[in-house]
Amino acid sequence: MLAHVPPSRRELRAQAVHRLQVGMFGLAGMLLLVSLANVIMDRAKFIDESAVNTAAPAVEVSETSAKDPLADMGVAPQLPVTAGEKPTVTLSPAPPPTPAPTVRAPQP
């Protein structure tokens, strides 16, 4: 039968030092993680503030673009068309039809 042997003073001290080391490394890791998160959040706030300040004065309002923006992009014709300006229409013939592909049924 084995009898329980209490740990010696040296073993108790080694366990205490190990626990202390693990705790200190844990605290240092958490401090590092929180500091990194704080730096990232500060940089994000700084970038957001500078982006808002530089974008606001760059917007200029012009009356000519507000009248017909589709015509300015070339998507729609400029309206109104005056009597002197007749729109030109060009018609091209349709391409000749192509025959449908033939499918052969498999032979039994």
Coordinates of C-alpha atoms in Angstrom, one line a residue:
M1 CA 0.0 0.0 0.0
L2 CA 1.3 3.5 -0.9
A3 CA 1.2 6.2 1.6
H4 CA 0.5 9.8 0.7
V5 CA 3.7 11.8 0.9
P6 CA 3.2 15.5 1.4
P7 CA 5.1 17.8 -1.0
S8 CA 8.3 19.2 0.2
R9 CA 8.9 22.9 0.7
R10 CA 10.9 22.9 -2.6
E11 CA 8.0 21.5 -4.5
L12 CA 5.5 23.9 -2.9
R13 CA 7.7 26.8 -3.8
A14 CA 8.1 25.5 -7.4
Q15 CA 4.3 25.2 -7.8
A16 CA 3.8 28.8 -6.4
V17 CA 6.4 30.2 -8.8
H18 CA 4.8 28.4 -11.7
R19 CA 1.3 29.7 -10.8
L20 CA 2.8 33.2 -10.5
Q21 CA 4.5 33.0 -13.9
V22 CA 1.3 31.8 -15.6
G23 CA -0.7 34.6 -14.0
M24 CA 1.8 37.3 -14.9
F25 CA 2.0 36.1 -18.5
G26 CA -1.8 36.0 -18.7
L27 CA -2.1 39.6 -17.4
A28 CA 0.7 40.8 -19.8
G29 CA -1.1 39.1 -22.7
M30 CA -4.4 40.8 -21.8
L31 CA -2.7 44.2 -21.4
L32 CA -1.1 43.7 -24.8
L33 CA -4.4 42.7 -26.4
V34 CA -6.3 45.7 -24.9
S35 CA -3.6 48.1 -25.9
L36 CA -3.6 46.8 -29.5
A37 CA -7.4 47.2 -29.7
N38 CA -7.2 50.7 -28.3
V39 CA -4.6 51.7 -31.0
I40 CA -6.8 50.2 -33.7
M41 CA -9.9 52.1 -32.5
D42 CA -8.0 55.4 -32.2
R43 CA -6.6 55.0 -35.8
A44 CA -10.1 54.2 -37.1
K45 CA -11.6 57.3 -35.4
F46 CA -8.8 59.5 -36.8
I47 CA -9.3 58.2 -40.3
D48 CA -13.0 58.7 -40.1
E49 CA -12.7 62.2 -38.9
S50 CA -10.2 63.2 -41.5
A51 CA -12.2 61.5 -44.3
V52 CA -15.4 63.5 -43.3
N53 CA -13.5 66.8 -43.2
T54 CA -11.8 66.5 -46.6
A55 CA -14.9 65.2 -48.4
A56 CA -17.3 67.9 -47.4
P57 CA -15.9 71.0 -49.2
A58 CA -15.2 69.1 -52.4
V59 CA -18.9 68.9 -53.4
E60 CA -19.8 71.7 -55.8
V61 CA -23.3 72.4 -57.1
S62 CA -23.7 73.4 -60.7
E63 CA -27.0 74.2 -62.3
T64 CA -26.1 72.9 -65.8
S65 CA -25.7 69.3 -64.6
A66 CA -28.9 69.4 -62.6
K67 CA -31.0 70.2 -65.6
D68 CA -30.5 66.9 -67.5
P69 CA -28.0 64.5 -66.0
L70 CA -28.9 61.6 -68.3
A71 CA -28.1 63.7 -71.4
D72 CA -24.8 64.8 -69.9
M73 CA -23.8 61.2 -69.5
G74 CA -24.9 60.4 -73.1
V75 CA -27.6 58.0 -72.0
A76 CA -30.6 59.9 -73.2
P77 CA -30.9 62.5 -76.1
Q78 CA -30.9 66.1 -75.2
L79 CA -34.4 67.5 -74.8
P80 CA -36.2 69.5 -76.1
V81 CA -35.4 69.0 -79.7
T82 CA -36.1 72.2 -81.7
A83 CA -37.8 72.4 -85.1
G84 CA -34.4 73.1 -86.8
E85 CA -32.8 70.0 -85.3
K86 CA -34.3 66.9 -86.7
P87 CA -33.1 63.7 -85.1
T88 CA -31.3 61.3 -87.5
V89 CA -32.4 57.7 -87.5
T90 CA -30.4 55.1 -89.2
L91 CA -31.9 51.7 -90.0
S92 CA -29.9 48.6 -90.8
P93 CA -31.3 45.4 -92.1
A94 CA -31.6 42.4 -89.8
P95 CA -29.0 39.7 -90.2
P96 CA -30.1 36.6 -92.2
P97 CA -31.7 33.9 -90.1
T98 CA -29.6 30.9 -89.1
P99 CA -31.1 27.5 -89.4
A100 CA -31.9 25.6 -86.2
P101 CA -29.4 22.9 -85.3
T102 CA -30.5 19.3 -86.2
V103 CA -30.5 16.7 -83.5
R104 CA -30.4 13.1 -84.5
A105 CA -32.2 10.6 -82.3
P106 CA -30.0 7.6 -81.2
Q107 CA -30.6 4.5 -83.3
P108 CA -31.7 1.4 -81.4

